[in-house]
Tab-separated table of N, CA and C in Angstrom:
chain	number	residue	atom	x	y	z
N	133	MET	N	15.957	-76.730	-87.475
N	133	MET	CA	16.274	-75.353	-87.278
N	133	MET	C	15.813	-74.632	-88.547
N	134	TYR	N	14.964	-73.650	-88.374
N	134	TYR	CA	14.485	-72.921	-89.541
N	134	TYR	C	14.100	-71.499	-89.149
N	135	ARG	N	13.966	-70.658	-90.167
N	135	ARG	CA	13.626	-69.263	-89.957
N	135	ARG	C	12.268	-68.997	-90.592
N	136	ARG	N	11.482	-68.164	-89.941
N	136	ARG	CA	10.163	-67.803	-90.466
N	136	ARG	C	9.824	-66.386	-90.024
N	137	CYS	N	8.765	-65.836	-90.595
N	137	CYS	CA	8.383	-64.469	-90.230
N	137	CYS	C	6.869	-64.356	-90.188
N	138	GLY	N	6.410	-63.188	-89.822
N	138	GLY	CA	4.971	-62.955	-89.700
N	138	GLY	C	4.376	-62.180	-90.866
N	139	CYS	N	5.122	-62.037	-91.970
N	139	CYS	CA	4.601	-61.315	-93.137
N	139	CYS	C	3.366	-62.027	-93.679
N	140	ARG	N	2.495	-61.238	-94.299
N	140	ARG	CA	1.252	-61.793	-94.837
N	140	ARG	C	1.125	-61.471	-96.319
N	141	ASP	N	0.412	-62.347	-97.054
N	141	ASP	CA	0.177	-62.112	-98.478
N	141	ASP	C	-1.063	-61.235	-98.665
N	142	LEU	N	-1.477	-61.072	-99.911
N	142	LEU	CA	-2.620	-60.200	-100.206
N	142	LEU	C	-3.926	-60.718	-99.623
N	143	ARG	N	-4.002	-62.027	-99.378
N	143	ARG	CA	-5.208	-62.608	-98.773
N	143	ARG	C	-5.103	-62.672	-97.255
N	144	HIS	N	-4.074	-62.025	-96.714
N	144	HIS	CA	-3.831	-61.945	-95.264
N	144	HIS	C	-3.461	-63.297	-94.647
N	145	HIS	N	-2.915	-64.219	-95.448
N	145	HIS	CA	-2.398	-65.481	-94.926
N	145	HIS	C	-0.923	-65.293	-94.591
N	146	GLN	N	-0.503	-65.846	-93.483
N	146	GLN	CA	0.886	-65.707	-93.062
N	146	GLN	C	1.803	-66.472	-94.006
N	147	LEU	N	2.915	-65.839	-94.406
N	147	LEU	CA	3.866	-66.476	-95.310
N	147	LEU	C	4.766	-67.470	-94.587
N	148	GLY	N	5.125	-67.160	-93.357
N	148	GLY	CA	5.963	-68.067	-92.573
N	148	GLY	C	7.318	-68.278	-93.204
N	149	ALA	N	7.649	-69.529	-93.519
N	149	ALA	CA	8.949	-69.873	-94.095
N	149	ALA	C	8.998	-69.596	-95.595
N	150	ARG	N	7.896	-69.245	-96.223
N	150	ARG	CA	7.849	-68.985	-97.662
N	150	ARG	C	8.081	-67.522	-98.007
N	151	CYS	N	8.362	-66.688	-97.051
N	151	CYS	CA	8.532	-65.260	-97.290
N	151	CYS	C	9.781	-65.013	-98.140
N	152	PRO	N	9.656	-64.273	-99.260
N	152	PRO	CA	10.828	-64.002	-100.097
N	152	PRO	C	11.867	-63.126	-99.402
N	153	ALA	N	11.465	-62.325	-98.429
N	153	ALA	CA	12.423	-61.475	-97.713
N	153	ALA	C	13.393	-62.296	-96.871
N	154	LEU	N	13.046	-63.523	-96.521
N	154	LEU	CA	13.947	-64.375	-95.739
N	154	LEU	C	15.209	-64.708	-96.534
N	155	VAL	N	15.074	-64.785	-97.866
N	155	VAL	CA	16.215	-65.115	-98.723
N	155	VAL	C	17.130	-63.908	-98.878
N	156	SER	N	16.547	-62.736	-99.048
N	156	SER	CA	17.346	-61.550	-99.353
N	156	SER	C	17.860	-60.810	-98.118
N	157	ASP	N	17.160	-60.884	-96.998
N	157	ASP	CA	17.529	-60.125	-95.800
N	157	ASP	C	17.831	-61.094	-94.655
N	158	PRO	N	19.118	-61.228	-94.265
N	158	PRO	CA	19.459	-62.171	-93.189
N	158	PRO	C	18.909	-61.781	-91.825
N	159	GLY	N	18.500	-60.523	-91.638
N	159	GLY	CA	17.956	-60.101	-90.352
N	159	GLY	C	16.441	-60.181	-90.290
N	160	HIS	N	15.822	-60.647	-91.365
N	160	HIS	CA	14.352	-60.713	-91.423
N	160	HIS	C	13.857	-61.997	-90.769
N	161	GLY	N	12.829	-61.915	-89.971
N	161	GLY	CA	12.229	-63.099	-89.354
N	161	GLY	C	12.940	-63.533	-88.084
N	162	THR	N	12.456	-64.629	-87.529
N	162	THR	CA	13.046	-65.184	-86.312
N	162	THR	C	13.335	-66.661	-86.532
N	163	TRP	N	14.210	-67.192	-85.689
N	163	TRP	CA	14.616	-68.596	-85.794
N	163	TRP	C	13.777	-69.469	-84.869
N	164	THR	N	13.518	-70.680	-85.329
N	164	THR	CA	12.713	-71.653	-84.592
N	164	THR	C	13.414	-73.001	-84.657
N	165	PHE	N	13.292	-73.783	-83.590
N	165	PHE	CA	13.789	-75.159	-83.656
N	165	PHE	C	12.660	-76.116	-83.342
N	166	ALA	N	12.813	-77.337	-83.818
N	166	ALA	CA	11.860	-78.416	-83.542
N	166	ALA	C	12.668	-79.644	-83.154
N	167	ALA	N	12.287	-80.295	-82.069
N	167	ALA	CA	12.981	-81.491	-81.590
N	167	ALA	C	11.949	-82.579	-81.330
N	168	ASP	N	12.207	-83.758	-81.864
N	168	ASP	CA	11.331	-84.912	-81.657
N	168	ASP	C	11.857	-85.676	-80.445
N	169	LEU	N	11.166	-85.553	-79.321
N	169	LEU	CA	11.598	-86.172	-78.073
N	169	LEU	C	10.730	-87.374	-77.732
N	170	PRO	N	11.269	-88.346	-77.001
N	170	PRO	CA	10.439	-89.464	-76.556
N	170	PRO	C	9.305	-88.960	-75.671
N	171	ALA	N	8.123	-89.487	-75.898
N	171	ALA	CA	6.944	-89.037	-75.156
N	171	ALA	C	6.587	-90.036	-74.063
N	172	PRO	N	6.018	-89.540	-72.950
N	172	PRO	CA	5.576	-90.458	-71.900
N	172	PRO	C	4.359	-91.276	-72.328
N	173	THR	N	3.637	-90.792	-73.316
N	173	THR	CA	2.473	-91.507	-73.844
N	173	THR	C	2.788	-91.948	-75.273
N	174	PRO	N	2.048	-92.919	-75.800
N	174	PRO	CA	2.322	-93.353	-77.180
N	174	PRO	C	2.147	-92.204	-78.170
N	175	GLY	N	2.940	-92.239	-79.213
N	175	GLY	CA	2.876	-91.195	-80.231
N	175	GLY	C	4.108	-90.317	-80.197
N	176	ARG	N	4.129	-89.359	-81.092
N	176	ARG	CA	5.271	-88.455	-81.194
N	176	ARG	C	5.093	-87.251	-80.277
N	177	HIS	N	6.212	-86.711	-79.853
N	177	HIS	CA	6.211	-85.529	-79.001
N	177	HIS	C	7.222	-84.547	-79.584
N	178	ILE	N	6.748	-83.635	-80.425
N	178	ILE	CA	7.624	-82.658	-81.058
N	178	ILE	C	7.536	-81.354	-80.280
N	179	VAL	N	8.682	-80.894	-79.826
N	179	VAL	CA	8.771	-79.634	-79.087
N	179	VAL	C	9.271	-78.576	-80.060
N	180	ARG	N	8.506	-77.500	-80.203
N	180	ARG	CA	8.891	-76.383	-81.067
N	180	ARG	C	8.997	-75.120	-80.218
N	181	ARG	N	10.080	-74.389	-80.415
N	181	ARG	CA	10.261	-73.108	-79.743
N	181	ARG	C	10.775	-72.111	-80.778
N	182	GLY	N	10.207	-70.936	-80.771
N	182	GLY	CA	10.598	-69.943	-81.762
N	182	GLY	C	10.774	-68.571	-81.162
N	183	GLY	N	11.031	-67.605	-82.053
N	183	GLY	CA	11.199	-66.227	-81.635
N	183	GLY	C	12.629	-65.850	-81.320
N	184	PHE	N	13.604	-66.674	-81.723
N	184	PHE	CA	15.004	-66.385	-81.432
N	184	PHE	C	15.561	-65.452	-82.509
N	185	PRO	N	16.304	-64.414	-82.114
N	185	PRO	CA	16.787	-63.442	-83.096
N	185	PRO	C	17.875	-63.982	-84.019
N	186	THR	N	18.666	-64.939	-83.536
N	186	THR	CA	19.750	-65.493	-84.364
N	186	THR	C	19.680	-67.011	-84.352
N	187	GLU	N	20.323	-67.598	-85.353
N	187	GLU	CA	20.373	-69.059	-85.415
N	187	GLU	C	21.149	-69.616	-84.225
N	188	GLU	N	22.222	-68.930	-83.835
N	188	GLU	CA	23.030	-69.401	-82.713
N	188	GLU	C	22.245	-69.405	-81.405
N	189	SER	N	21.404	-68.395	-81.176
N	189	SER	CA	20.610	-68.390	-79.944
N	189	SER	C	19.573	-69.511	-79.966
N	190	ALA	N	19.039	-69.835	-81.145
N	190	ALA	CA	18.100	-70.951	-81.246
N	190	ALA	C	18.821	-72.269	-80.992
N	191	ARG	N	20.040	-72.407	-81.529
N	191	ARG	CA	20.825	-73.637	-81.289
N	191	ARG	C	21.179	-73.780	-79.808
N	192	ALA	N	21.504	-72.672	-79.146
N	192	ALA	CA	21.827	-72.721	-77.716
N	192	ALA	C	20.604	-73.152	-76.910
N	193	ALA	N	19.432	-72.646	-77.270
N	193	ALA	CA	18.204	-73.043	-76.572
N	193	ALA	C	17.896	-74.516	-76.807
N	194	LEU	N	18.143	-74.994	-78.016
N	194	LEU	CA	17.944	-76.415	-78.310
N	194	LEU	C	18.897	-77.268	-77.488
N	195	ARG	N	20.162	-76.840	-77.391
N	195	ARG	CA	21.132	-77.584	-76.574
N	195	ARG	C	20.678	-77.654	-75.118
N	196	ARG	N	20.184	-76.517	-74.565
N	196	ARG	CA	19.699	-76.516	-73.174
N	196	ARG	C	18.515	-77.462	-73.006
N	197	LEU	N	17.608	-77.462	-73.975
N	197	LEU	CA	16.456	-78.360	-73.903
N	197	LEU	C	16.910	-79.815	-73.901
N	198	LEU	N	17.827	-80.161	-74.800
N	198	LEU	CA	18.296	-81.547	-74.887
N	198	LEU	C	19.113	-81.951	-73.666
N	199	GLU	N	19.923	-81.035	-73.137
N	199	GLU	CA	20.682	-81.336	-71.914
N	199	GLU	C	19.739	-81.599	-70.746
N	200	GLY	N	18.707	-80.785	-70.632
N	200	GLY	CA	17.724	-80.991	-69.569
N	200	GLY	C	16.986	-82.306	-69.737
N	201	HIS	N	16.632	-82.628	-70.974
N	201	HIS	CA	15.920	-83.883	-71.232
N	201	HIS	C	16.820	-85.073	-70.936
N	202	ASN	N	18.091	-84.997	-71.346
N	202	ASN	CA	19.032	-86.092	-71.078
N	202	ASN	C	19.331	-86.225	-69.583
N	203	GLY	N	19.204	-85.124	-68.838
N	203	GLY	CA	19.420	-85.151	-67.394
N	203	GLY	C	18.199	-85.577	-66.610
N	204	GLY	N	17.112	-85.907	-67.305
N	204	GLY	CA	15.922	-86.389	-66.626
N	204	GLY	C	14.830	-85.351	-66.462
N	205	PHE	N	15.055	-84.132	-66.909
N	205	PHE	CA	14.035	-83.096	-66.791
N	205	PHE	C	13.146	-83.127	-68.021
N	206	THR	N	11.868	-83.355	-67.806
N	206	THR	CA	10.916	-83.313	-68.907
N	206	THR	C	9.859	-82.283	-68.568
N	207	ALA	N	9.744	-81.277	-69.391
N	207	ALA	CA	8.789	-80.200	-69.150
N	207	ALA	C	7.468	-80.542	-69.818
N	208	ASP	N	6.543	-81.053	-69.034
N	208	ASP	CA	5.211	-81.358	-69.542
N	208	ASP	C	4.292	-80.222	-69.114
N	209	PRO	N	3.750	-79.457	-70.067
N	209	PRO	CA	2.925	-78.314	-69.678
N	209	PRO	C	1.637	-78.709	-68.966
N	210	ASN	N	1.235	-79.970	-69.063
N	210	ASN	CA	0.010	-80.419	-68.397
N	210	ASN	C	0.269	-81.008	-67.017
N	211	GLN	N	1.536	-81.131	-66.636
N	211	GLN	CA	1.879	-81.731	-65.351
N	211	GLN	C	1.707	-80.707	-64.230
N	212	THR	N	1.036	-81.119	-63.173
N	212	THR	CA	0.843	-80.239	-62.027
N	212	THR	C	2.064	-80.320	-61.110
N	213	VAL	N	2.174	-79.371	-60.210
N	213	VAL	CA	3.273	-79.378	-59.252
N	213	VAL	C	3.175	-80.619	-58.364
N	214	ALA	N	1.965	-80.979	-57.970
N	214	ALA	CA	1.778	-82.167	-57.129
N	214	ALA	C	2.254	-83.431	-57.842
N	215	ASP	N	1.933	-83.567	-59.125
N	215	ASP	CA	2.384	-84.731	-59.890
N	215	ASP	C	3.904	-84.758	-60.002
N	216	TYR	N	4.502	-83.580	-60.265
N	216	TYR	CA	5.956	-83.510	-60.375
N	216	TYR	C	6.618	-83.905	-59.065
N	217	LEU	N	6.133	-83.355	-57.946
N	217	LEU	CA	6.749	-83.653	-56.652
N	217	LEU	C	6.566	-85.112	-56.255
N	218	THR	N	5.429	-85.699	-56.595
N	218	THR	CA	5.212	-87.121	-56.306
N	218	THR	C	6.209	-87.975	-57.077
N	219	ALA	N	6.410	-87.675	-58.347
N	219	ALA	CA	7.376	-88.426	-59.161
N	219	ALA	C	8.794	-88.200	-58.651
N	220	TRP	N	9.099	-86.963	-58.245
N	220	TRP	CA	10.428	-86.658	-57.735
N	220	TRP	C	10.705	-87.434	-56.444
N	221	LEU	N	9.701	-87.496	-55.556
N	221	LEU	CA	9.865	-88.256	-54.309
N	221	LEU	C	10.080	-89.745	-54.587
N	222	ARG	N	9.338	-90.293	-55.540
N	222	ARG	CA	9.520	-91.711	-55.896
N	222	ARG	C	10.939	-91.970	-56.375
N	223	ALA	N	11.473	-91.063	-57.191
N	223	ALA	CA	12.829	-91.236	-57.705
N	223	ALA	C	13.867	-91.100	-56.587
N	224	LYS	N	13.648	-90.203	-55.668
N	224	LYS	CA	14.593	-89.981	-54.572
N	224	LYS	C	14.516	-91.048	-53.491
N	225	ALA	N	13.449	-91.811	-53.439
N	225	ALA	CA	13.274	-92.819	-52.390
N	225	ALA	C	14.390	-93.854	-52.403
N	226	LEU	N	15.005	-94.066	-53.534
N	226	LEU	CA	16.054	-95.077	-53.641
N	226	LEU	C	17.403	-94.599	-53.127
N	227	VAL	N	17.599	-93.278	-53.031
N	227	VAL	CA	18.917	-92.776	-52.664
N	227	VAL	C	18.946	-92.014	-51.340
N	228	LEU	N	17.795	-91.698	-50.792
N	228	LEU	CA	17.763	-90.927	-49.550
N	228	LEU	C	17.600	-91.830	-48.332
N	229	LYS	N	18.053	-91.346	-47.204
N	229	LYS	CA	17.859	-92.061	-45.953
N	229	LYS	C	16.369	-92.037	-45.601
N	230	PRO	N	15.884	-93.046	-44.872
N	230	PRO	CA	14.470	-93.095	-44.516
N	230	PRO	C	13.993	-91.862	-43.746
N	231	THR	N	14.832	-91.332	-42.858
N	231	THR	CA	14.399	-90.157	-42.097
N	231	THR	C	14.277	-88.922	-43.000
N	232	THR	N	15.193	-88.800	-43.945
N	232	THR	CA	15.120	-87.684	-44.892
N	232	THR	C	13.860	-87.811	-45.740
N	233	MET	N	13.563	-89.027	-46.172
N	233	MET	CA	12.344	-89.249	-46.974
N	233	MET	C	11.099	-88.870	-46.190
N	234	ALA	N	11.079	-89.235	-44.919
N	234	ALA	CA	9.928	-88.898	-44.079
N	234	ALA	C	9.757	-87.386	-43.965
N	235	ARG	N	10.867	-86.673	-43.821
N	235	ARG	CA	10.801	-85.210	-43.736
N	235	ARG	C	10.335	-84.598	-45.054
N	236	TYR	N	10.834	-85.131	-46.169
N	236	TYR	CA	10.425	-84.611	-47.476
N	236	TYR	C	8.932	-84.853	-47.713
N	237	ARG	N	8.433	-86.015	-47.287
N	237	ARG	CA	7.002	-86.297	-47.453
N	237	ARG	C	6.151	-85.350	-46.611
N	238	ALA	N	6.644	-85.050	-45.410
N	238	ALA	CA	5.899	-84.153	-44.523
N	238	ALA	C	5.861	-82.749	-45.101
């Protein structure tokens, strides 16, 4: 959980988390969170979301992300609707009646 802003230095480089106004002004900048989640492929999968006006709103968004991930929801921006529905049908095949599965496939 960290705060950053879009202020720029004299060379027009973004200051980000190094902005001195972040120390003196509690309303300056926006809050961002980063979460290291298990990835479906090898390697790390860090999810970053920013633009939250308060630290509490960023923490609430992080809690929602983690609750969704723990509940089996993984938001992969490269996943198509067809891929998602195919995976969802595979998971439901174990708990649904055969006739219901046939209707869902249709």
